[in-house]
């Protein structure tokens, strides 16, 4: 269970507001780091997404100190980091929100296993959104029995 993830955005407030809309949740200022926001799905698992300014980096603390926030001028926003998130919104609602924001939205099939909607925040950070129907498909494919069957059937994958 992943309870929260963090991403960086050029306009953290706007991105947080849009994510909250898609999740049918709520965005709040993230008090430990001014200019950052936390979006809560308002579900029983406490699902959340932290949205930081693009220049923010997390670095390890020294000794017993927790992680630290630092600013960097080298960020361009593109990243391999992404998340697949089940949302209560329909494909039509997601497409409408993306169109309004000017962000890329594309329904995709992942190698005939399951469908997702690529939702590109600020056209830089991808969220794979799963509507309720897509969530059922994803969960069926990723059940422990199916994962074992899919990966154990391939000797190269099974040896990892």
Short mmCIF file of N, CA, C and O in Angstrom, two decimals, residues 10-66:
data_model
loop_
_atom_site.label_atom_id
_atom_site.label_comp_id
_atom_site.label_asym_id
_atom_site.label_seq_id
_atom_site.Cartn_x
_atom_site.Cartn_y
_atom_site.Cartn_z
N UNK A 10 5.71 23.22 -11.59
CA UNK A 10 6.00 24.62 -11.82
C UNK A 10 5.02 25.49 -11.03
O UNK A 10 5.40 26.50 -10.46
N UNK A 11 3.74 25.11 -11.00
CA UNK A 11 2.71 25.84 -10.27
C UNK A 11 2.07 24.86 -9.28
O UNK A 11 1.02 24.28 -9.56
N UNK A 12 2.68 24.65 -8.12
CA UNK A 12 2.20 23.64 -7.18
C UNK A 12 0.75 23.82 -6.75
O UNK A 12 0.02 22.83 -6.62
N UNK A 13 0.31 25.05 -6.53
CA UNK A 13 -1.06 25.27 -6.10
C UNK A 13 -2.04 24.82 -7.18
O UNK A 13 -2.99 24.07 -6.90
N UNK A 14 -1.81 25.23 -8.42
CA UNK A 14 -2.73 24.85 -9.51
C UNK A 14 -2.73 23.34 -9.71
O UNK A 14 -3.78 22.73 -9.88
N UNK A 15 -1.57 22.72 -9.71
CA UNK A 15 -1.48 21.27 -9.89
C UNK A 15 -2.21 20.56 -8.75
O UNK A 15 -2.97 19.61 -8.97
N UNK A 16 -2.02 21.02 -7.52
CA UNK A 16 -2.71 20.42 -6.37
C UNK A 16 -4.22 20.55 -6.52
O UNK A 16 -4.97 19.61 -6.23
N UNK A 17 -4.69 21.71 -6.96
CA UNK A 17 -6.12 21.92 -7.14
C UNK A 17 -6.70 20.97 -8.19
O UNK A 17 -7.78 20.40 -8.01
N UNK A 18 -5.98 20.77 -9.28
CA UNK A 18 -6.46 19.89 -10.35
C UNK A 18 -6.44 18.43 -9.89
O UNK A 18 -7.39 17.68 -10.13
N UNK A 19 -5.38 18.01 -9.21
CA UNK A 19 -5.33 16.64 -8.69
C UNK A 19 -6.49 16.42 -7.72
O UNK A 19 -7.16 15.38 -7.76
N UNK A 20 -6.75 17.39 -6.86
CA UNK A 20 -7.86 17.28 -5.92
C UNK A 20 -9.18 17.12 -6.67
O UNK A 20 -10.04 16.32 -6.27
N UNK A 21 -9.34 17.83 -7.75
CA UNK A 21 -10.56 17.72 -8.56
C UNK A 21 -10.71 16.33 -9.14
O UNK A 21 -11.78 15.72 -9.07
N UNK A 22 -9.64 15.79 -9.70
CA UNK A 22 -9.70 14.45 -10.31
C UNK A 22 -9.95 13.39 -9.24
O UNK A 22 -10.71 12.45 -9.46
N UNK A 23 -9.31 13.53 -8.08
CA UNK A 23 -9.48 12.57 -7.00
C UNK A 23 -10.79 12.77 -6.24
O UNK A 23 -11.15 11.95 -5.40
N UNK A 24 -11.45 13.89 -6.51
CA UNK A 24 -12.63 14.30 -5.75
C UNK A 24 -12.25 14.39 -4.27
O UNK A 24 -12.97 13.96 -3.38
N UNK A 25 -11.05 14.97 -4.07
CA UNK A 25 -10.50 15.13 -2.73
C UNK A 25 -10.35 16.59 -2.38
O UNK A 25 -11.12 17.44 -2.83
N UNK A 26 -9.29 16.91 -1.62
CA UNK A 26 -9.09 18.27 -1.16
C UNK A 26 -7.60 18.57 -1.04
O UNK A 26 -6.82 17.71 -0.62
N UNK A 27 -7.22 19.80 -1.41
CA UNK A 27 -5.83 20.24 -1.32
C UNK A 27 -5.67 21.18 -0.13
O UNK A 27 -6.56 21.98 0.17
N UNK A 28 -4.51 21.07 0.54
CA UNK A 28 -4.19 21.92 1.69
C UNK A 28 -2.74 22.37 1.57
O UNK A 28 -1.90 21.66 1.03
N UNK A 29 -2.42 23.55 2.15
CA UNK A 29 -1.00 23.94 2.22
C UNK A 29 -0.22 22.89 3.02
O UNK A 29 -0.72 22.36 4.01
N UNK A 30 1.00 22.61 2.59
CA UNK A 30 1.87 21.66 3.28
C UNK A 30 2.78 22.47 4.21
O UNK A 30 3.80 23.00 3.78
N UNK A 31 2.38 22.60 5.46
CA UNK A 31 3.03 23.52 6.39
C UNK A 31 4.52 23.30 6.59
O UNK A 31 5.25 24.26 6.85
N UNK A 32 5.07 22.05 6.49
CA UNK A 32 6.51 21.93 6.70
C UNK A 32 7.35 22.62 5.62
O UNK A 32 8.52 22.91 5.84
N UNK A 33 6.73 22.86 4.44
CA UNK A 33 7.49 23.50 3.36
C UNK A 33 6.59 24.50 2.65
O UNK A 33 5.81 24.13 1.77
N UNK A 34 6.67 25.78 3.02
CA UNK A 34 5.82 26.80 2.40
C UNK A 34 5.92 26.79 0.88
O UNK A 34 6.99 26.59 0.32
N UNK A 35 4.78 26.97 0.22
CA UNK A 35 4.72 26.93 -1.23
C UNK A 35 4.42 25.55 -1.77
O UNK A 35 4.29 25.36 -2.97
N UNK A 36 4.32 24.58 -0.87
CA UNK A 36 3.99 23.20 -1.23
C UNK A 36 2.57 22.90 -0.77
O UNK A 36 2.05 23.57 0.12
N UNK A 37 1.99 21.85 -1.35
CA UNK A 37 0.60 21.50 -1.03
C UNK A 37 0.47 20.00 -0.89
O UNK A 37 1.25 19.24 -1.47
N UNK A 38 -0.53 19.58 -0.14
CA UNK A 38 -0.84 18.18 0.02
C UNK A 38 -2.27 17.96 -0.42
O UNK A 38 -3.18 18.67 0.01
N UNK A 39 -2.46 17.00 -1.31
CA UNK A 39 -3.79 16.65 -1.79
C UNK A 39 -4.18 15.33 -1.13
O UNK A 39 -3.45 14.35 -1.23
N UNK A 40 -5.33 15.34 -0.47
CA UNK A 40 -5.85 14.13 0.14
C UNK A 40 -7.04 13.64 -0.67
O UNK A 40 -7.94 14.42 -1.00
N UNK A 41 -7.03 12.34 -0.97
CA UNK A 41 -8.16 11.73 -1.68
C UNK A 41 -9.38 11.63 -0.77
O UNK A 41 -10.48 11.42 -1.25
N UNK A 42 -9.16 11.81 0.52
CA UNK A 42 -10.22 11.71 1.53
C UNK A 42 -10.82 10.31 1.54
O UNK A 42 -12.03 10.12 1.65
N UNK A 43 -9.93 9.31 1.39
CA UNK A 43 -10.37 7.92 1.42
C UNK A 43 -9.92 7.26 2.72
O UNK A 43 -9.24 7.89 3.54
N UNK A 44 -10.31 6.02 2.91
CA UNK A 44 -9.99 5.32 4.15
C UNK A 44 -8.51 4.97 4.29
O UNK A 44 -8.05 4.66 5.38
N UNK A 45 -7.75 4.99 3.20
CA UNK A 45 -6.33 4.64 3.25
C UNK A 45 -5.43 5.84 3.52
O UNK A 45 -4.23 5.69 3.67
N UNK A 46 -6.00 7.04 3.51
CA UNK A 46 -5.18 8.24 3.70
C UNK A 46 -4.35 8.59 2.48
O UNK A 46 -3.29 9.20 2.59
N UNK A 47 -4.81 8.20 1.30
CA UNK A 47 -4.07 8.44 0.07
C UNK A 47 -3.83 9.94 -0.13
O UNK A 47 -4.77 10.74 0.00
N UNK A 48 -2.58 10.30 -0.44
CA UNK A 48 -2.24 11.70 -0.61
C UNK A 48 -1.13 11.87 -1.64
O UNK A 48 -0.36 10.94 -1.91
N UNK A 49 -1.07 13.06 -2.21
CA UNK A 49 0.00 13.45 -3.12
C UNK A 49 0.52 14.80 -2.65
O UNK A 49 -0.22 15.76 -2.53
N UNK A 50 1.83 14.86 -2.37
CA UNK A 50 2.47 16.11 -2.01
C UNK A 50 2.96 16.77 -3.30
O UNK A 50 3.53 16.10 -4.16
N UNK A 51 2.73 18.07 -3.43
CA UNK A 51 3.15 18.80 -4.63
C UNK A 51 4.09 19.92 -4.19
O UNK A 51 3.69 20.84 -3.48
N UNK A 52 5.36 19.81 -4.59
CA UNK A 52 6.40 20.76 -4.22
C UNK A 52 6.73 21.68 -5.39
O UNK A 52 6.54 21.30 -6.55
N UNK A 53 7.29 22.85 -5.11
CA UNK A 53 7.81 23.68 -6.20
C UNK A 53 8.88 22.91 -6.97
O UNK A 53 9.63 22.12 -6.38
N UNK A 54 8.96 23.18 -8.24
CA UNK A 54 9.86 22.47 -9.14
C UNK A 54 11.31 22.45 -8.66
O UNK A 54 12.01 21.46 -8.81
N UNK A 55 11.75 23.51 -8.03
CA UNK A 55 13.15 23.64 -7.61
C UNK A 55 13.46 22.90 -6.31
O UNK A 55 14.60 22.83 -5.89
N UNK A 56 12.43 22.34 -5.65
CA UNK A 56 12.64 21.70 -4.35
C UNK A 56 13.22 20.30 -4.50
O UNK A 56 12.77 19.52 -5.34
N UNK A 57 14.20 20.01 -3.70
CA UNK A 57 14.79 18.68 -3.63
C UNK A 57 14.77 18.22 -2.18
O UNK A 57 14.85 19.04 -1.26
N UNK A 58 14.65 16.93 -1.97
CA UNK A 58 14.80 16.35 -0.64
C UNK A 58 16.19 15.73 -0.56
O UNK A 58 16.61 15.03 -1.48
N UNK A 59 16.90 16.02 0.52
CA UNK A 59 18.22 15.42 0.73
C UNK A 59 18.23 14.78 2.11
O UNK A 59 17.48 15.19 2.99
N UNK A 60 19.08 13.78 2.32
CA UNK A 60 19.17 13.15 3.64
C UNK A 60 19.67 14.15 4.67
O UNK A 60 20.49 15.01 4.38
N UNK A 61 19.17 14.01 5.89
CA UNK A 61 19.67 14.83 6.99
C UNK A 61 21.00 14.30 7.49
O UNK A 61 21.44 13.22 7.10
N UNK A 62 21.65 15.06 8.35
CA UNK A 62 22.91 14.65 8.96
C UNK A 62 22.63 13.94 10.27
O UNK A 62 21.77 14.37 11.04
N UNK A 63 23.33 12.86 10.56
CA UNK A 63 23.16 12.16 11.83
C UNK A 63 21.74 11.71 12.05
O UNK A 63 21.18 10.98 11.23
N UNK A 64 21.13 12.16 13.14
CA UNK A 64 19.75 11.78 13.46
C UNK A 64 18.72 12.74 12.87
O UNK A 64 17.53 12.62 13.17
N UNK A 65 19.15 13.72 12.08
CA UNK A 65 18.21 14.68 11.49
C UNK A 65 17.45 14.05 10.34
O UNK A 65 18.00 13.27 9.55
N UNK A 66 16.18 14.41 10.25
CA UNK A 66 15.35 13.90 9.14
C UNK A 66 15.73 14.61 7.84
O UNK A 66 16.58 15.50 7.83
#
